[in-house]
């Protein structure tokens, strides 16, 4: 565009926005300091005249970085990008962010690293952040409280805190576990065990609550000795297999629900090595419905969790909150889950499609 033509457009923008041409020049070039409200008027006038300034200038003028931050945990011996949960959630976040004109800034948090999320906003690295893998520990609670006190837009994925109303997007894990127990009861199982994850994650509490509620609904006792603990890794499922095999062989359980597919697959492997046949000696259900469960032997019944949709919803809602100036875009979303039945959940070996 010729210099003279640009000058004419800036003059029209100045007239429409009710500001000086010098102010328009500062806003559209991204150079100098202008009040945010003035910058918004200039940008709106430019849009009305079909003039599109550079993305960098727009971000500078509106005091935006154009980045959506995603905070991820660093997990020992885990490649996050090849893990079903993380890859699906990140894909949902990334696709929605791109559609909204945002770039992703991935930030990895070491297990013992101080949580200083607010610094991302103080240094203007991000306009909002999505936190994945948050834990209910004092340091995490303090970091989230600091974000709230600073009025910084953030969203939790698959984590909530009792007594707090932070923005969050989650799945209805409680209902999912209730449905899993009901399915096992319909198969004739009455001694149902549960392999859960750590209590620092709200999902672990939700799943355990759903499991317990379904037992009580069927007038069955909740027995703590039937509840085992893993850490959501395949290895932890494998390590608990001997204990589960002993319970099966002693007649203390005839079915077990694992709180995610990775633990269920480790458990399946360990039970085979112990001579326990899943789908015959004991019924087994996982949670996530990851791609691999269709290829296990037997195929694994699992609670399907819409992780891609969770990521997409989190990004969409958070970016709405970023654009919302009066803070009225607070949200707490729970997406539905669905039990997908296969051969592993039949205590008599009958395949369920």
Coordinates of C-alpha atoms in Angstrom, one line a residue:
X1 CA 0.0 0.0 0.0
X2 CA 1.4 3.4 -1.0
X3 CA 2.4 5.9 1.7
X4 CA -0.3 8.4 0.5
X5 CA -3.0 5.8 0.6
X6 CA -2.0 4.8 4.1
X7 CA -2.1 8.4 5.1
X8 CA -5.7 8.8 3.8
X9 CA -6.8 5.7 5.6
X10 CA -5.3 6.8 8.9
X11 CA -7.0 10.2 8.5
X12 CA -10.4 8.5 8.1
X13 CA -9.6 6.2 11.1
X14 CA -8.8 9.3 13.2
X15 CA -12.1 10.9 12.3
X16 CA -14.1 7.8 13.0
X17 CA -12.4 7.1 16.3
X18 CA -12.4 10.7 17.4
X19 CA -8.6 10.9 18.0
X20 CA -5.7 12.6 16.4
X21 CA -3.8 11.2 13.4
X22 CA -0.7 11.0 15.6
X23 CA -2.6 8.7 18.0
X24 CA -3.8 6.5 15.1
X25 CA -0.2 6.3 13.9
X26 CA 1.0 5.1 17.3
X27 CA -1.7 2.5 17.6
X28 CA -1.4 1.1 14.1
X29 CA 2.4 1.0 14.2
X30 CA 2.6 -0.4 17.6
X31 CA 5.0 2.3 18.8
X32 CA 4.4 4.5 21.8
X33 CA 1.9 4.5 24.7
X34 CA -1.8 4.9 24.2
X35 CA -4.7 4.3 26.7
X36 CA -6.3 0.9 26.2
X37 CA -9.7 2.3 25.6
X38 CA -8.3 4.7 23.0
X39 CA -6.5 1.8 21.3
X40 CA -9.7 -0.2 21.1
X41 CA -11.6 2.7 19.5
X42 CA -8.8 3.0 16.9
X43 CA -8.8 -0.7 16.2
X44 CA -12.6 -0.8 15.8
X45 CA -12.5 2.1 13.4
X46 CA -9.8 0.4 11.4
X47 CA -11.9 -2.7 11.1
X48 CA -14.9 -0.7 10.0
X49 CA -12.8 0.7 7.2
X50 CA -11.5 -2.7 6.3
X51 CA -7.9 -1.7 7.2
X52 CA -6.1 -4.6 8.9
X53 CA -2.9 -3.5 10.8
X54 CA -0.2 -6.0 11.6
X55 CA -0.9 -8.6 14.3
X56 CA 2.1 -7.3 16.3
X57 CA 0.7 -3.8 16.3
X58 CA -2.7 -4.9 17.4
X59 CA -1.3 -7.0 20.3
X60 CA 0.9 -4.1 21.4
X61 CA -1.9 -1.6 21.2
X62 CA -4.3 -3.8 23.1
X63 CA -1.6 -4.9 25.6
X64 CA -1.9 -8.5 24.5
X65 CA 0.8 -11.1 23.9
X66 CA -1.3 -13.2 21.5
X67 CA -0.2 -16.2 23.5
X68 CA -2.4 -18.7 25.3
X69 CA -0.2 -20.4 28.0
X70 CA -0.5 -24.1 28.8
X71 CA 1.2 -25.3 31.9
X72 CA 2.1 -29.0 31.9
X73 CA 3.7 -31.3 34.5
X74 CA 7.0 -32.9 33.9
X75 CA 6.5 -36.6 34.6
X76 CA 9.5 -38.9 35.0
X77 CA 9.9 -41.4 32.2
X78 CA 6.7 -40.1 30.5
X79 CA 6.6 -38.7 27.0
X80 CA 3.6 -36.4 27.3
X81 CA 3.0 -36.0 23.6
X82 CA 2.7 -39.7 23.0
X83 CA 0.3 -40.1 26.0
X84 CA -3.4 -40.3 25.0
X85 CA -4.7 -37.9 27.7
X86 CA -2.2 -35.1 27.1
X87 CA -2.1 -35.4 23.3
X88 CA -5.9 -35.2 23.0
X89 CA -6.3 -32.3 25.5
X90 CA -3.5 -30.4 23.8
X91 CA -4.9 -31.0 20.3
X92 CA -8.2 -29.6 21.4
X93 CA -6.6 -26.6 23.0
X94 CA -4.3 -26.0 20.0
X95 CA -7.0 -26.2 17.3
X96 CA -9.3 -23.8 19.1
X97 CA -6.5 -21.4 19.9
X98 CA -5.5 -21.3 16.3
X99 CA -9.1 -20.6 15.2
X100 CA -9.2 -17.7 17.6
X101 CA -5.9 -16.2 16.4
X102 CA -3.8 -17.3 19.3
X103 CA -0.5 -19.1 19.6
X104 CA 0.3 -21.7 22.3
X105 CA 3.1 -21.2 24.7
X106 CA 3.8 -24.5 26.4
X107 CA 5.4 -24.3 29.9
X108 CA 6.6 -27.4 31.7
X109 CA 6.6 -27.6 35.5
X110 CA 9.1 -29.8 37.4
X111 CA 7.5 -31.7 40.3
X112 CA 9.4 -29.7 43.0
X113 CA 9.5 -26.5 41.1
X114 CA 7.9 -23.4 42.8
X115 CA 4.5 -22.6 41.3
X116 CA 4.7 -18.9 40.2
X117 CA 2.0 -18.8 37.5
X118 CA 1.3 -15.1 38.1
X119 CA 4.7 -14.2 36.8
X120 CA 3.6 -15.3 33.3
X121 CA 1.2 -12.4 33.4
X122 CA 3.5 -9.9 35.1
X123 CA 6.0 -10.4 32.3
X124 CA 3.2 -10.3 29.7
X125 CA 4.1 -13.7 28.2
X126 CA 0.5 -14.9 28.1
X127 CA -3.0 -13.4 28.0
X128 CA -4.5 -16.4 29.7
X129 CA -3.3 -19.8 30.9
X130 CA -4.7 -23.4 31.1
X131 CA -3.3 -25.5 33.8
X132 CA -3.1 -29.3 33.3
X133 CA -2.1 -31.7 36.0
X134 CA -2.7 -29.3 38.9
X135 CA -2.7 -31.0 42.4
X136 CA -4.5 -30.2 45.6
X137 CA -1.4 -29.3 47.6
X138 CA -0.6 -26.1 49.5
X139 CA 1.9 -24.7 46.9
X140 CA -0.6 -25.2 44.1
X141 CA -3.4 -23.6 46.1
X142 CA -1.2 -20.6 46.9
X143 CA -0.3 -20.1 43.2
X144 CA -3.9 -20.3 42.1
X145 CA -5.0 -17.8 44.8
X146 CA -2.3 -15.4 43.5
X147 CA -3.7 -15.7 40.0
X148 CA -7.2 -14.9 41.3
X149 CA -6.0 -11.9 43.4
X150 CA -4.3 -10.5 40.3
X151 CA -7.5 -11.0 38.2
X152 CA -5.5 -13.1 35.7
X153 CA -7.6 -15.3 33.4
X154 CA -6.9 -19.0 33.9
X155 CA -8.6 -22.3 33.6
X156 CA -8.1 -25.7 35.3
X157 CA -8.4 -28.9 33.2
X158 CA -9.7 -32.0 35.0
X159 CA -9.1 -30.5 38.4
X160 CA -11.3 -28.7 40.9
X161 CA -10.8 -27.6 44.5
X162 CA -13.3 -27.9 47.4
X163 CA -14.2 -24.4 48.6
X164 CA -13.0 -22.7 45.4
X165 CA -14.9 -21.7 42.3
X166 CA -12.0 -21.5 39.8
X167 CA -12.8 -21.7 36.1
X168 CA -12.6 -25.3 35.2
X169 CA -13.5 -27.8 32.4
X170 CA -13.8 -31.4 33.5
X171 CA -15.5 -34.7 32.7
X172 CA -18.3 -36.2 34.7
X173 CA -16.1 -38.9 36.2
X174 CA -18.5 -39.5 39.1
X175 CA -21.3 -40.6 36.8
X176 CA -18.9 -42.6 34.7
X177 CA -17.9 -44.8 37.6
X178 CA -21.5 -45.2 38.7
X179 CA -22.3 -46.5 35.3
X180 CA -19.3 -48.8 35.3
X181 CA -20.4 -50.4 38.6
X182 CA -24.0 -50.7 37.3
X183 CA -22.7 -52.5 34.2
X184 CA -20.7 -55.0 36.3
X185 CA -23.7 -55.6 38.6
X186 CA -25.8 -56.4 35.4
X187 CA -23.1 -58.9 34.5
X188 CA -23.7 -60.7 37.8
X189 CA -20.7 -59.3 39.7
X190 CA -21.1 -58.5 43.3
X191 CA -17.6 -58.2 44.7
X192 CA -16.3 -55.2 42.8
X193 CA -12.8 -53.7 43.5
X194 CA -11.4 -50.3 42.6
X195 CA -7.9 -49.3 41.6
X196 CA -7.7 -45.5 42.1
X197 CA -5.2 -42.7 41.5
X198 CA -3.8 -40.3 44.1
X199 CA -6.2 -38.1 46.1
X200 CA -4.4 -34.9 45.1
X201 CA -6.4 -35.1 41.9
X202 CA -10.2 -34.3 42.1
X203 CA -10.9 -36.9 39.5
X204 CA -9.7 -39.6 41.9
X205 CA -12.1 -38.4 44.5
X206 CA -14.9 -38.1 42.0
X207 CA -14.4 -41.7 40.6
X208 CA -14.2 -43.1 44.1
X209 CA -17.4 -41.3 45.1
X210 CA -19.2 -42.6 42.0
X211 CA -18.0 -46.2 42.8
X212 CA -19.1 -46.0 46.4
X213 CA -22.5 -44.4 45.5
X214 CA -23.3 -47.2 43.0
X215 CA -22.5 -49.9 45.6
X216 CA -24.7 -48.2 48.2
X217 CA -27.5 -47.9 45.6
X218 CA -27.3 -51.7 45.1
X219 CA -27.3 -52.2 48.9
X220 CA -23.7 -53.6 48.7
X221 CA -21.1 -52.7 51.4
X222 CA -18.2 -50.4 50.6
X223 CA -15.1 -52.4 51.8
X224 CA -11.9 -50.4 52.0
X225 CA -9.8 -53.6 51.4
X226 CA -11.2 -53.7 47.9
X227 CA -9.8 -50.3 47.1
X228 CA -6.2 -50.2 45.9
X229 CA -4.0 -47.2 45.0
X230 CA -1.9 -46.5 41.9
X231 CA -0.4 -43.3 40.4
X232 CA -2.1 -43.5 36.9
X233 CA 0.9 -45.2 35.3
X234 CA 0.9 -48.5 33.6
X235 CA 3.7 -49.6 36.0
X236 CA 1.5 -49.0 39.1
X237 CA -1.3 -51.1 37.6
X238 CA 1.2 -53.9 36.9
X239 CA 2.6 -53.6 40.5
X240 CA -0.9 -54.0 42.0
X241 CA -1.7 -57.1 39.9
X242 CA -0.4 -59.6 42.5
X243 CA -2.6 -58.1 45.1
X244 CA -5.6 -58.2 42.8
X245 CA -4.8 -61.7 41.7
X246 CA -4.7 -62.8 45.4
X247 CA -8.1 -61.2 46.0
X248 CA -9.6 -62.9 42.9
X249 CA -8.1 -66.3 43.9
X250 CA -9.4 -66.0 47.4
X251 CA -12.9 -65.2 46.1
X252 CA -12.9 -61.7 47.6
X253 CA -13.4 -59.8 44.3
X254 CA -15.0 -60.8 40.9
X255 CA -14.5 -57.5 39.1
X256 CA -12.3 -54.4 39.3
X257 CA -12.5 -50.9 37.9
X258 CA -9.2 -49.0 37.2
X259 CA -9.3 -45.2 37.2
X260 CA -7.5 -45.0 33.9
X261 CA -6.6 -47.2 30.9
X262 CA -2.9 -47.1 31.6
X263 CA -3.3 -48.7 35.0
X264 CA -5.9 -51.1 33.6
X265 CA -3.5 -52.3 30.9
X266 CA -0.7 -52.8 33.4
X267 CA -3.2 -54.7 35.6
X268 CA -4.2 -56.8 32.7
X269 CA -0.6 -57.8 31.9
X270 CA 0.1 -58.6 35.5
X271 CA -3.0 -60.7 36.0
X272 CA -2.1 -62.8 32.9
X273 CA 1.3 -63.5 34.4
X274 CA -0.4 -64.5 37.6
X275 CA -2.7 -67.0 35.8
X276 CA -5.9 -64.9 36.2
X277 CA -8.0 -64.6 33.1
X278 CA -9.6 -61.2 32.6
X279 CA -13.1 -61.7 31.2
X280 CA -13.4 -65.1 32.8
X281 CA -12.0 -65.2 36.3
X282 CA -12.5 -61.4 36.8
X283 CA -14.1 -58.5 35.0
X284 CA -12.0 -55.4 34.3
X285 CA -13.0 -51.9 33.3
X286 CA -10.7 -49.0 32.5
X287 CA -11.3 -45.3 32.1
X288 CA -10.4 -43.0 29.1
X289 CA -11.2 -45.3 26.2
X290 CA -7.8 -44.6 24.6
X291 CA -6.9 -46.1 21.3
X292 CA -4.9 -49.0 22.7
X293 CA -7.8 -50.6 24.6
X294 CA -9.2 -52.0 21.3
X295 CA -6.0 -54.0 20.8
X296 CA -5.7 -55.6 24.2
X297 CA -6.5 -59.2 24.8
X298 CA -9.3 -59.2 25.7
X299 CA -10.4 -55.8 24.4
X300 CA -10.9 -53.5 27.4
X301 CA -14.2 -52.1 28.4
X302 CA -13.6 -48.4 29.3
X303 CA -15.3 -45.2 30.2
X304 CA -14.9 -42.9 27.2
X305 CA -13.8 -39.4 28.3
X306 CA -13.9 -36.6 25.6
X307 CA -10.4 -35.2 26.2
X308 CA -10.2 -33.4 22.9
X309 CA -13.5 -31.7 23.6
X310 CA -12.3 -30.8 27.1
X311 CA -9.3 -29.1 25.7
X312 CA -11.3 -27.3 23.0
X313 CA -13.9 -26.1 25.5
X314 CA -11.2 -25.0 28.0
X315 CA -9.5 -22.8 25.3
X316 CA -12.8 -21.4 24.0
X317 CA -14.2 -20.5 27.4
X318 CA -10.9 -19.1 28.6
X319 CA -10.4 -16.9 25.5
X320 CA -14.0 -15.6 26.0
X321 CA -12.9 -14.7 29.6
X322 CA -9.8 -13.0 28.2
X323 CA -12.0 -10.8 26.0
X324 CA -14.5 -10.2 28.8
X325 CA -13.7 -7.0 30.6
X326 CA -16.1 -7.2 33.5
X327 CA -15.2 -10.8 34.6
X328 CA -18.7 -12.2 33.9
X329 CA -17.4 -15.1 31.9
X330 CA -16.7 -17.4 34.9
X331 CA -17.4 -21.1 34.1
X332 CA -17.4 -24.6 35.6
X333 CA -18.1 -27.2 32.9
X334 CA -18.5 -30.9 33.1
X335 CA -18.7 -32.9 29.9
X336 CA -20.5 -36.2 29.7
X337 CA -18.7 -39.6 29.5
X338 CA -19.9 -42.9 28.1
X339 CA -19.2 -46.5 29.0
X340 CA -18.0 -48.5 26.0
X341 CA -18.4 -52.2 26.7
X342 CA -16.1 -54.9 25.4
X343 CA -15.0 -58.5 26.4
X344 CA -13.0 -57.6 29.5
X345 CA -16.0 -56.7 31.6
X346 CA -17.7 -60.1 31.2
X347 CA -17.1 -62.3 34.2
X348 CA -18.2 -65.3 32.1
X349 CA -16.2 -64.5 29.0
X350 CA -19.1 -63.3 26.9
X351 CA -18.0 -60.6 24.5
X352 CA -19.8 -57.3 24.6
X353 CA -19.4 -55.2 21.4

